């Protein structure tokens, strides 16, 4: 296939800001998301740096408790609703899903563009709420804090998140219809790449879960304004109802963040060990299983809310169940690596990092699922460590691994392999130095969401803050060498990694309609054994 300079592709087919802002090309929309998401990630990241600076010393000497509350709230909201949830589906999913199934675009290109606008409007509103006073409820919006006591811009933020929720729902719908209706001839369900399966499962969660949280958050706003009595006992409401509604979405939502990353993992592990993925069907079905069971475990966030022991025990059991499909995936990736011909290029470094980090995140999740342990560490830094291991460690590593894997396809340029390897390493070290000490802090009893702490906790906190600095630099590096590659990077061939999958059969960057000739699929995904041996490529500027 062609990758010749001078050829028209989706990037140079039309010019000018208008051609981007009104585009209906899923590839360009993926890039629009990439820009939006990166901005929110940087903003959320700056807040994280401020939080860790405050926590480097036991006294609250940098911010008042009030400002600190607003900081971690906005950090959580930006990172979860405006970075993690859309990151892989909206950037990589948008770009790759149609290409991977041999389609010309998503089923509803205009709705896809609308989704991006909704996302941006929601994000800007939320950020404006910060500039005009912010909110101090935590990203979880717990009542009665959020309805009766919180200061600031709860309503503006709630509406911002509500609007962005539509973006998530519409993207999910778009993906599901696309996967059902637009697969290339010969592409049966069990020939689909596992990345597509993961997005299918994610989309189900987005469609079923997001309306619940959107309405719950809207009700918080309504309760604040009109005291309608949904959450306020004074008018017949129940503050605990909010937690049920919130976690009914927000537990599945953690899988919106991790499932796409797992999908990326399946692609990376097979491509860089040149092996058919081990247990294809198990991995595909485990995604669906997670999507279903994920809706039944929300009560593990409410063990100490006063719910009955029976409810606690049932939620504990179901929580353990949901760990099984996660473990299945980890076993299958490991088995894929076994006796594979492994090459340690940058995306693979991220994939291996993912496996290590997710193991710790998942196992501590199982610990938390145990009633007794959870009661001890509830609302301590142990929780913070657990969810950062799964969300920052695993989900972002998958995102970065995927971004590096498909960067040549997306941009048509190779990045500097030396610096990308360094940054993968720095991120791994920085991440673990930041968050591992928090398990210890939490176990020792340091509560989350305080800006002061007893002096005896300082050593671990300093370690964590130092790690955060390293991590920050680690994240900065890709920004630099990826931008650099756009101008100075070597031209990417159609298939720089010698990987399998339809996306590697079209040029880099792809033509406007993805393929010069519509593809026909004749073999299963990851048919590596039947292919020519791995092409080692030197990647550099
Ligand atoms: C093996 C799978 C997992 C299990 C068994 C598990 C279990 C738990 C439990 C029991 C809690 C509640 C602790 C408490 O509040 O006292 C918790 C909290 C949390 N988990 Fe997980 N988890 C798993 C995977 C994940 C994944 C994949 C993510 C994200 C991608 C995640 C993100 C979170 C978050 C954000 C919280 C804290 C929420 C908050 O209170 O702010 N977990 N997890
Ligand atoms: Cu949960």
Coordinates of C-alpha atoms and ligand atoms in Angstrom, one line a residue:
X1 CA 0.0 0.0 0.0
X2 CA 1.0 3.5 -0.4
X3 CA 2.5 6.0 2.0
X4 CA 4.2 8.1 -0.6
X5 CA 4.6 11.8 0.1
X6 CA 2.3 14.0 -1.9
X7 CA -0.5 11.5 -1.7
X8 CA -3.9 12.8 -0.4
X9 CA -4.8 11.6 3.1
X10 CA -7.3 12.7 5.7
X11 CA -4.8 15.3 7.1
X12 CA -4.1 17.1 3.9
X13 CA -7.4 16.5 2.0
X14 CA -8.7 19.9 3.0
X15 CA -7.3 22.9 4.8
X16 CA -8.2 25.6 7.3
X17 CA -9.8 25.7 10.7
X18 CA -13.3 25.4 9.3
X19 CA -12.5 22.1 7.6
X20 CA -11.6 20.8 11.1
X21 CA -14.3 22.3 13.2
X22 CA -17.0 21.1 10.8
X23 CA -15.4 17.8 9.9
X24 CA -17.4 14.6 9.9
X25 CA -14.4 12.4 9.4
X26 CA -14.0 10.1 12.5
X27 CA -10.2 10.4 12.2
X28 CA -10.2 14.2 12.4
X29 CA -12.8 14.1 15.2
X30 CA -10.4 11.7 17.0
X31 CA -7.7 14.4 16.8
X32 CA -10.1 17.1 18.0
X33 CA -10.7 14.9 21.1
X34 CA -7.0 14.4 21.5
X35 CA -6.5 18.1 21.7
X36 CA -9.4 18.7 24.1
X37 CA -8.4 15.8 26.3
X38 CA -4.8 16.8 26.5
X39 CA -5.7 20.3 27.7
X40 CA -7.9 18.9 30.5
X41 CA -5.2 16.4 31.4
X42 CA -2.6 19.2 31.7
X43 CA -5.1 21.3 33.8
X44 CA -5.9 18.3 36.1
X45 CA -2.2 17.5 36.3
X46 CA -1.3 21.0 37.4
X47 CA -3.8 20.6 40.2
X48 CA -2.3 17.3 41.2
X49 CA 1.1 18.9 41.4
X50 CA -0.3 21.6 43.8
X51 CA -2.0 18.9 45.9
X52 CA 1.3 17.0 46.3
X53 CA 3.1 20.3 47.0
X54 CA 0.7 21.0 49.9
X55 CA 1.1 17.5 51.2
X56 CA 4.9 17.6 51.2
X57 CA 4.7 19.1 54.7
X58 CA 2.4 18.2 57.6
X59 CA 1.2 21.8 58.2
X60 CA -1.2 23.3 55.8
X61 CA 1.1 26.0 54.7
X62 CA 0.3 26.4 51.1
X63 CA -3.5 26.5 50.9
X64 CA -6.3 27.0 53.3
X65 CA -8.5 23.9 53.8
X66 CA -11.2 25.6 51.7
X67 CA -8.9 26.1 48.7
X68 CA -7.5 22.6 49.1
X69 CA -11.0 21.2 49.0
X70 CA -11.7 23.0 45.7
X71 CA -8.4 21.8 44.3
X72 CA -8.9 18.1 44.8
X73 CA -12.5 18.3 43.7
X74 CA -11.7 20.0 40.4
X75 CA -8.7 17.6 40.0
X76 CA -11.0 14.6 40.3
X77 CA -13.7 16.0 38.1
X78 CA -11.4 17.0 35.3
X79 CA -9.4 13.8 35.4
X80 CA -12.4 11.4 35.6
X81 CA -15.1 13.0 33.5
X82 CA -13.0 15.0 31.0
X83 CA -9.9 12.9 30.7
X84 CA -10.1 9.2 31.7
X85 CA -13.6 8.4 30.5
X86 CA -13.3 9.9 27.0
X87 CA -9.5 9.2 26.6
X88 CA -9.3 5.9 24.8
X89 CA -12.8 5.6 23.3
X90 CA -13.0 9.1 22.0
X91 CA -9.4 9.4 20.7
X92 CA -8.2 5.9 19.8
X93 CA -11.7 4.4 19.4
X94 CA -12.9 7.1 17.2
X95 CA -9.9 7.0 15.0
X96 CA -9.4 3.2 14.8
X97 CA -12.8 1.5 15.3
X98 CA -14.1 2.1 11.7
X99 CA -10.7 1.3 10.2
X100 CA -10.3 -1.9 12.2
X101 CA -13.7 -3.2 10.9
X102 CA -13.0 -2.0 7.4
X103 CA -15.7 0.7 7.4
X104 CA -15.5 4.2 5.8
X105 CA -16.6 6.0 9.0
X106 CA -18.8 5.6 12.0
X107 CA -22.5 5.0 11.5
X108 CA -23.5 8.6 12.4
X109 CA -20.7 11.0 11.5
X110 CA -22.7 14.1 12.3
X111 CA -23.6 12.8 15.8
X112 CA -19.9 12.1 16.3
X113 CA -19.1 15.7 15.7
X114 CA -21.9 16.8 17.9
X115 CA -20.5 14.5 20.7
X116 CA -17.2 16.4 20.5
X117 CA -19.0 19.8 20.8
X118 CA -21.0 18.5 23.8
X119 CA -17.8 17.3 25.4
X120 CA -16.1 20.6 24.9
X121 CA -19.0 22.7 26.1
X122 CA -19.3 20.6 29.2
X123 CA -15.6 20.8 29.9
X124 CA -15.4 24.5 29.4
X125 CA -18.5 25.1 31.7
X126 CA -16.9 22.9 34.4
X127 CA -13.6 24.8 34.1
X128 CA -15.4 28.1 34.2
X129 CA -17.1 27.0 37.4
X130 CA -13.6 26.7 38.9
X131 CA -12.5 30.1 37.8
X132 CA -15.7 31.6 39.3
X133 CA -15.4 30.0 42.7
X134 CA -15.1 26.3 42.2
X135 CA -16.8 23.5 44.2
X136 CA -15.7 21.7 47.3
X137 CA -17.8 18.6 47.3
X138 CA -15.3 16.1 46.0
X139 CA -15.8 14.6 42.6
X140 CA -18.4 12.3 44.2
X141 CA -20.9 15.1 45.0
X142 CA -22.1 13.3 48.1
X143 CA -25.3 14.7 49.6
X144 CA -26.1 16.4 52.0
X145 CA -22.8 18.2 51.5
X146 CA -23.5 19.0 47.8
X147 CA -27.1 19.9 48.3
X148 CA -27.2 21.8 51.6
X149 CA -23.7 22.9 52.6
X150 CA -21.3 23.1 49.7
X151 CA -20.3 26.6 48.6
X152 CA -19.6 27.7 45.1
X153 CA -20.6 26.6 41.7
X154 CA -22.2 23.2 42.2
X155 CA -25.0 23.8 39.7
X156 CA -22.7 25.0 36.9
X157 CA -20.4 22.1 37.4
X158 CA -23.4 19.7 37.5
X159 CA -24.7 21.0 34.3
X160 CA -21.3 20.8 32.7
X161 CA -21.0 17.2 33.6
X162 CA -24.6 16.5 32.5
X163 CA -23.9 17.9 29.0
X164 CA -20.6 16.0 28.7
X165 CA -22.6 12.8 29.7
X166 CA -24.5 13.1 26.4
X167 CA -21.3 13.0 24.5
X168 CA -20.4 9.7 26.2
X169 CA -23.9 8.2 25.5
X170 CA -23.9 9.2 21.9
X171 CA -20.4 7.9 21.3
X172 CA -21.5 4.6 22.8
X173 CA -24.5 4.4 20.6
X174 CA -22.5 5.3 17.5
X175 CA -19.9 2.6 18.3
X176 CA -22.5 -0.1 18.9
X177 CA -24.4 0.6 15.7
X178 CA -21.2 0.8 13.7
X179 CA -19.9 -2.6 15.0
X180 CA -23.3 -4.2 14.3
X181 CA -23.9 -2.8 10.8
X182 CA -20.7 -1.8 9.1
X183 CA -18.2 -4.7 9.4
X184 CA -16.3 -5.6 6.2
X185 CA -17.3 -8.7 4.3
X186 CA -15.9 -11.7 6.1
X187 CA -15.4 -9.9 9.4
X188 CA -17.5 -12.2 11.6
X189 CA -17.9 -11.4 15.3
X190 CA -15.2 -13.8 16.4
X191 CA -12.7 -12.3 13.9
X192 CA -13.0 -8.9 15.4
X193 CA -9.9 -7.4 17.1
X194 CA -10.2 -7.5 20.9
X195 CA -9.9 -3.8 20.9
X196 CA -13.3 -3.7 19.2
X197 CA -14.8 -6.2 21.6
X198 CA -13.6 -4.0 24.5
X199 CA -15.2 -1.0 23.0
X200 CA -18.4 -2.8 22.4
X201 CA -18.6 -3.7 26.1
X202 CA -17.6 -0.2 27.1
X203 CA -20.3 1.3 24.9
X204 CA -23.0 -0.9 26.6
X205 CA -21.9 0.6 30.0
X206 CA -21.9 4.1 28.6
X207 CA -25.4 3.8 27.3
X208 CA -26.9 2.1 30.3
X209 CA -25.0 3.8 33.1
X210 CA -24.5 7.4 32.0
X211 CA -28.1 8.5 32.1
X212 CA -28.3 7.4 35.8
X213 CA -25.4 9.6 36.9
X214 CA -26.5 12.4 34.7
X215 CA -29.9 12.5 36.3
X216 CA -28.5 12.0 39.8
X217 CA -26.2 15.0 39.4
X218 CA -29.0 17.1 37.9
X219 CA -31.1 16.2 40.9
X220 CA -28.4 17.5 43.2
X221 CA -28.7 20.8 41.3
X222 CA -32.5 20.8 41.5
X223 CA -32.4 20.0 45.2
X224 CA -30.1 22.9 45.8
X225 CA -32.2 25.3 43.9
X226 CA -35.8 24.1 44.8
X227 CA -35.5 21.7 47.8
X228 CA -37.7 19.2 46.0
X229 CA -37.0 16.6 48.7
X230 CA -35.2 13.9 46.8
X231 CA -32.2 13.8 49.0
X232 CA -33.1 16.1 52.0
X233 CA -34.8 14.2 54.9
X234 CA -36.4 17.5 55.9
X235 CA -38.6 17.2 52.8
X236 CA -38.9 13.4 52.8
X237 CA -35.8 12.7 50.9
X238 CA -32.8 10.4 51.6
X239 CA -29.2 11.5 51.3
X240 CA -28.1 7.9 50.9
X241 CA -30.2 7.5 47.8
X242 CA -27.6 9.7 46.1
X243 CA -24.8 7.3 46.9
X244 CA -26.8 4.4 45.4
X245 CA -27.5 6.4 42.2
X246 CA -24.0 7.7 42.0
X247 CA -22.2 4.4 42.4
X248 CA -24.7 2.5 40.3
X249 CA -23.0 4.5 37.4
X250 CA -19.6 5.3 38.9
X251 CA -18.6 1.7 39.6
X252 CA -19.4 0.6 36.0
X253 CA -17.7 3.9 35.0
X254 CA -14.4 2.7 36.3
X255 CA -14.7 0.0 33.7
X256 CA -15.4 2.6 31.1
X257 CA -11.9 3.8 32.0
X258 CA -10.2 0.4 32.1
X259 CA -11.9 -1.8 29.5
X260 CA -10.7 0.2 26.5
X261 CA -7.2 0.1 28.0
X262 CA -7.5 -3.7 28.3
X263 CA -8.5 -3.7 24.6
X264 CA -5.3 -1.8 23.8
X265 CA -3.4 -4.3 25.8
X266 CA -4.6 -7.3 23.8
X267 CA -3.4 -5.6 20.6
X268 CA 0.0 -4.6 22.0
X269 CA 0.7 -8.0 23.6
X270 CA 0.0 -10.0 20.5
X271 CA 1.8 -7.5 18.1
X272 CA 5.0 -7.4 20.1
X273 CA 5.2 -11.1 20.9
X274 CA 4.2 -12.2 17.4
X275 CA 1.7 -14.6 18.7
X276 CA -1.9 -15.3 18.3
X277 CA -3.6 -14.1 21.5
X278 CA -4.1 -16.8 24.0
X279 CA -7.8 -17.5 24.7
X280 CA -9.4 -15.1 22.3
X281 CA -12.9 -16.0 23.2
X282 CA -12.3 -15.8 26.9
X283 CA -10.9 -12.3 26.6
X284 CA -13.8 -11.2 24.4
X285 CA -16.5 -12.6 26.7
X286 CA -14.7 -11.4 29.9
X287 CA -15.2 -7.9 28.6
X288 CA -19.0 -8.5 28.3
X289 CA -19.0 -10.2 31.7
X290 CA -17.3 -7.2 33.3
X291 CA -19.9 -4.9 31.6
X292 CA -22.8 -6.9 33.1
X293 CA -21.4 -7.8 36.6
X294 CA -20.0 -4.3 36.9
X295 CA -23.5 -3.0 37.4
X296 CA -24.1 -5.3 40.4
X297 CA -21.3 -4.3 42.7
X298 CA -21.8 -0.6 43.5
X299 CA -22.6 -1.4 47.2
X300 CA -18.8 -2.0 47.9
X301 CA -18.5 1.7 48.0
X302 CA -21.1 1.8 50.8
X303 CA -20.0 -0.9 53.3
X304 CA -19.9 1.7 56.1
X305 CA -23.0 3.7 55.0
X306 CA -25.2 1.7 57.3
X307 CA -26.4 -0.8 54.7
X308 CA -27.4 -4.1 56.2
X309 CA -24.8 -6.8 56.8
X310 CA -26.6 -9.0 54.3
X311 CA -26.4 -6.4 51.6
X312 CA -22.7 -5.9 52.4
X313 CA -22.0 -9.6 52.2
X314 CA -23.8 -9.9 48.8
X315 CA -22.0 -6.9 47.4
X316 CA -18.7 -8.4 48.7
X317 CA -19.4 -11.7 46.9
X318 CA -20.4 -10.0 43.7
X319 CA -17.3 -7.8 43.9
X320 CA -15.1 -10.9 44.0
X321 CA -17.0 -12.3 41.0
X322 CA -16.0 -9.2 38.9
X323 CA -12.4 -9.8 39.7
X324 CA -12.5 -13.1 37.8
X325 CA -12.8 -11.8 34.3
X326 CA -10.1 -9.2 35.1
X327 CA -7.8 -12.0 36.2
X328 CA -8.7 -14.0 33.1
X329 CA -7.4 -11.2 30.9
X330 CA -4.2 -10.9 32.9
X331 CA -3.6 -14.7 32.7
X332 CA -4.3 -14.7 28.9
X333 CA -1.9 -11.8 28.2
X334 CA 0.8 -13.5 30.2
X335 CA 0.1 -16.8 28.4
X336 CA 0.4 -14.9 25.1
X337 CA 3.8 -13.6 26.1
X338 CA 4.9 -17.1 27.0
X339 CA 7.3 -18.4 24.3
X340 CA 6.4 -15.4 22.2
X341 CA 9.1 -13.6 20.2
X342 CA 9.0 -10.5 22.3
X343 CA 10.4 -7.2 21.1
X344 CA 10.6 -4.5 23.7
X345 CA 9.6 -1.5 21.7
X346 CA 7.9 1.5 23.5
X347 CA 4.3 0.3 23.2
X348 CA 5.3 -3.0 24.6
X349 CA 7.1 -1.4 27.6
X350 CA 3.8 0.3 28.4
X351 CA 2.0 -3.0 28.1
X352 CA 4.4 -4.8 30.5
X353 CA 4.1 -1.8 32.8
X354 CA 0.3 -2.2 32.6
X355 CA 0.4 -5.8 33.6
X356 CA 2.5 -5.2 36.7
X357 CA 0.6 -2.1 37.8
X358 CA -2.9 -3.6 37.2
X359 CA -2.0 -6.6 39.2
X360 CA -1.4 -4.4 42.2
X361 CA -4.5 -2.3 41.5
X362 CA -6.7 -5.4 41.0
X363 CA -5.4 -7.3 44.0
X364 CA -5.9 -4.4 46.3
X365 CA -9.4 -4.1 44.8
X366 CA -10.1 -7.6 46.0
X367 CA -8.7 -6.7 49.4
X368 CA -11.1 -3.8 49.5
X369 CA -13.9 -6.0 48.4
X370 CA -13.5 -7.9 51.7
X371 CA -15.8 -6.3 54.2
X372 CA -13.4 -6.4 57.2
X373 CA -10.4 -4.8 55.4
X374 CA -12.5 -2.2 53.8
X375 CA -13.9 -1.0 57.1
X376 CA -10.3 -0.5 58.4
X377 CA -9.0 1.4 55.3
X378 CA -12.2 3.1 54.1
X379 CA -11.7 6.8 53.3
X380 CA -7.9 6.5 53.8
X381 CA -5.1 6.9 51.4
X382 CA -5.3 3.1 50.8
X383 CA -8.3 3.9 48.6
X384 CA -6.5 6.7 46.9
X385 CA -3.6 4.4 46.1
X386 CA -5.9 1.6 44.9
X387 CA -7.8 3.7 42.4
X388 CA -4.8 5.5 41.2
X389 CA -3.1 2.1 40.5
X390 CA -6.0 1.2 38.3
X391 CA -6.8 4.5 36.8
X392 CA -3.5 6.4 36.5
X393 CA -1.3 3.4 36.4
X394 CA -3.3 1.0 34.3
X395 CA -5.7 3.1 32.3
X396 CA -3.2 5.8 31.4
X397 CA -0.5 3.3 30.6
X398 CA -2.8 1.6 28.2
X399 CA -3.7 4.9 26.7
X400 CA 0.0 5.9 26.2
X401 CA 0.9 2.5 25.0
X402 CA -1.9 2.7 22.4
X403 CA -1.0 6.3 21.5
X404 CA 2.6 5.2 20.8
X405 CA 1.5 2.1 18.9
X406 CA -0.9 4.0 16.6
X407 CA 0.9 7.3 16.4
X408 CA 2.7 6.5 13.1
X409 CA -0.7 5.5 11.7
X410 CA -2.5 8.6 12.9
X411 CA 0.2 11.1 12.0
X412 CA 2.3 9.4 9.4
X413 CA 5.4 10.1 11.4
X414 CA 7.8 8.1 13.5
X415 CA 8.8 9.4 16.9
X416 CA 12.2 9.1 18.6
X417 CA 12.5 5.6 20.0
X418 CA 15.2 6.5 22.5
X419 CA 13.2 9.2 24.2
X420 CA 10.0 7.3 24.1
X421 CA 11.6 4.4 25.9
X422 CA 13.1 6.7 28.5
X423 CA 9.8 8.3 29.1
X424 CA 8.0 4.9 29.5
X425 CA 10.6 4.1 32.2
X426 CA 10.4 7.4 34.0
X427 CA 6.6 7.2 34.1
X428 CA 6.8 3.7 35.5
X429 CA 9.2 4.7 38.2
X430 CA 7.5 8.0 39.0
X431 CA 4.1 6.4 39.1
X432 CA 5.1 3.7 41.6
X433 CA 7.1 6.1 43.8
X434 CA 4.0 8.4 43.9
X435 CA 1.3 5.9 44.7
X436 CA 2.9 2.9 46.5
X437 CA 3.7 4.9 49.6
X438 CA 0.0 5.8 49.7
X439 CA -1.0 2.2 50.4
X440 CA 1.3 2.4 53.5
X441 CA 0.0 5.8 54.6
X442 CA -3.6 4.6 54.3
X443 CA -2.9 1.4 56.1
X444 CA -1.3 3.4 58.9
X445 CA -4.5 5.5 59.1
X446 CA -4.0 8.7 57.1
X447 CA -7.4 9.8 55.9
X448 CA -7.9 11.1 52.4
X449 CA -9.0 14.7 51.6
X450 CA -7.2 16.5 54.4
X451 CA -4.5 19.1 53.8
X452 CA -2.8 18.6 57.1
X453 CA -1.6 15.5 58.8
X454 CA 0.4 14.3 61.9
X455 CA 4.2 14.8 61.4
X456 CA 4.8 11.0 61.7
X457 CA 3.3 10.6 58.2
X458 CA 5.7 13.0 56.5
X459 CA 8.4 10.6 55.2
X460 CA 5.9 8.7 53.1
X461 CA 4.3 11.9 51.9
X462 CA 7.6 13.4 50.8
X463 CA 8.4 10.2 48.9
X464 CA 5.0 10.4 47.2
X465 CA 5.4 14.1 46.3
X466 CA 8.9 13.4 44.9
X467 CA 7.5 10.6 42.8
X468 CA 4.8 12.9 41.5
X469 CA 7.5 15.3 40.3
X470 CA 9.2 12.5 38.5
X471 CA 5.9 11.4 37.0
X472 CA 5.2 14.9 35.9
X473 CA 8.4 15.0 33.9
X474 CA 7.7 11.6 32.6
X475 CA 4.4 12.8 31.1
X476 CA 6.0 16.0 29.8
X477 CA 8.5 14.0 27.6
X478 CA 5.9 12.5 25.2
X479 CA 4.4 15.9 24.6
X480 CA 7.8 17.1 23.5
X481 CA 9.0 14.3 21.3
X482 CA 5.6 13.6 19.8
X483 CA 5.2 17.2 18.8
X484 CA 8.7 17.1 17.5
X485 CA 7.9 14.1 15.4
X486 CA 5.2 15.9 13.6
X487 CA 7.8 18.1 12.0
X488 CA 11.0 16.2 12.1
X489 CA 10.0 12.5 12.4
X490 CA 10.8 10.0 9.7
X491 CA 7.8 9.2 7.4
X492 CA 6.0 6.2 8.7
X493 CA 5.4 3.1 6.5
X494 CA 2.0 1.6 6.3
X495 CA 2.9 -1.1 8.9
X496 CA 5.9 0.0 10.9
X497 CA 5.6 -2.8 13.5
X498 CA 4.7 -5.6 11.1
X499 CA 1.5 -6.0 13.0
X500 CA -1.8 -7.7 12.0
X501 CA -5.1 -5.9 11.7
X502 CA -6.9 -3.9 8.9
X503 CA -5.6 -0.6 10.2
X504 CA -2.1 -1.7 9.1
X505 CA -3.2 -2.5 5.6
X506 CA -4.0 1.1 4.7
X507 CA -1.5 3.9 4.3
X508 CA -0.1 6.0 7.1
X509 CA -1.9 8.4 7.5
X510 CA -5.0 6.7 6.0
X511 CA -6.9 8.2 3.0
X512 CA -10.1 10.1 3.6
X513 CA -12.3 7.0 3.3
X514 CA -9.8 4.8 5.1
X515 CA -9.1 2.3 2.3
X516 CA -8.3 2.7 -1.4
X517 CA -10.2 -0.5 -2.1
X518 CA -12.8 -1.9 0.3
X519 CA -11.1 -4.7 2.3
X520 CA -12.4 -8.3 2.6
X521 CA -11.4 -10.3 5.6
X522 CA -10.4 -13.9 5.1
X523 CA -8.7 -14.9 8.4
X524 CA -9.1 -14.6 12.1
X525 CA -7.5 -11.7 14.1
X526 CA -3.9 -12.0 15.1
X527 CA -3.0 -14.8 12.6
X528 CA 0.7 -14.2 13.3
X529 CA 1.9 -17.7 12.8
X530 CA 0.9 -17.6 9.2
X531 CA 2.7 -14.4 8.5
X532 CA 6.3 -13.5 7.6
X533 CA 8.6 -13.2 10.6
X534 CA 8.8 -9.9 12.5
X535 CA 10.3 -7.0 10.7
X536 CA 12.7 -5.2 13.1
X537 CA 12.4 -1.5 12.3
X538 CA 14.6 1.2 13.5
X539 CA 12.5 4.1 14.6
X540 CA 14.1 7.4 14.9
X541 CA 14.1 11.0 13.9
Ligands
LIG1 C1 -10.6 -6.4 40.4 C2 -11.4 -5.3 40.3 C3 -11.7 -4.3 41.4 C4 -12.2 -4.5 42.6 C5 -12.5 -5.8 43.2 C6 -12.4 -3.2 43.2 C7 -12.9 -2.9 44.5 C8 -13.0 -1.7 45.0 C9 -13.7 -1.4 46.3 C10 -14.2 -2.4 47.2 C11 -13.7 0.0 46.5 C12 -14.3 0.8 47.6 C13 -13.4 1.1 48.7 C14 -14.0 2.2 49.7 O1 -14.5 3.2 49.2 O2 -14.0 1.9 50.9 C15 -13.0 0.6 45.4 C16 -12.8 1.9 45.2 C17 -12.5 2.5 44.0 N1 -12.1 1.8 42.9 FE1 -11.9 -0.2 42.7 N2 -12.0 -2.2 42.3 C18 -11.6 -2.9 41.2 C19 -11.1 -2.3 40.0 C20 -11.2 -0.9 39.8 C21 -10.9 -0.3 38.5 C22 -10.6 -1.1 37.2 C23 -11.0 1.0 38.7 C24 -10.8 2.1 37.7 C25 -10.4 2.1 36.5 C26 -11.3 1.3 40.1 C27 -11.5 2.5 40.6 C28 -11.9 2.8 41.9 C29 -12.2 4.1 42.4 C30 -12.2 5.4 41.7 C31 -12.5 3.9 43.8 C32 -12.8 5.0 44.8 C33 -13.9 5.8 44.6 C34 -14.0 6.9 45.6 O3 -14.4 6.6 46.8 O4 -13.6 8.0 45.3 N3 -11.4 0.1 40.7 N4 -12.7 -0.5 44.5
LIG2 CU1 -16.5 0.1 42.7

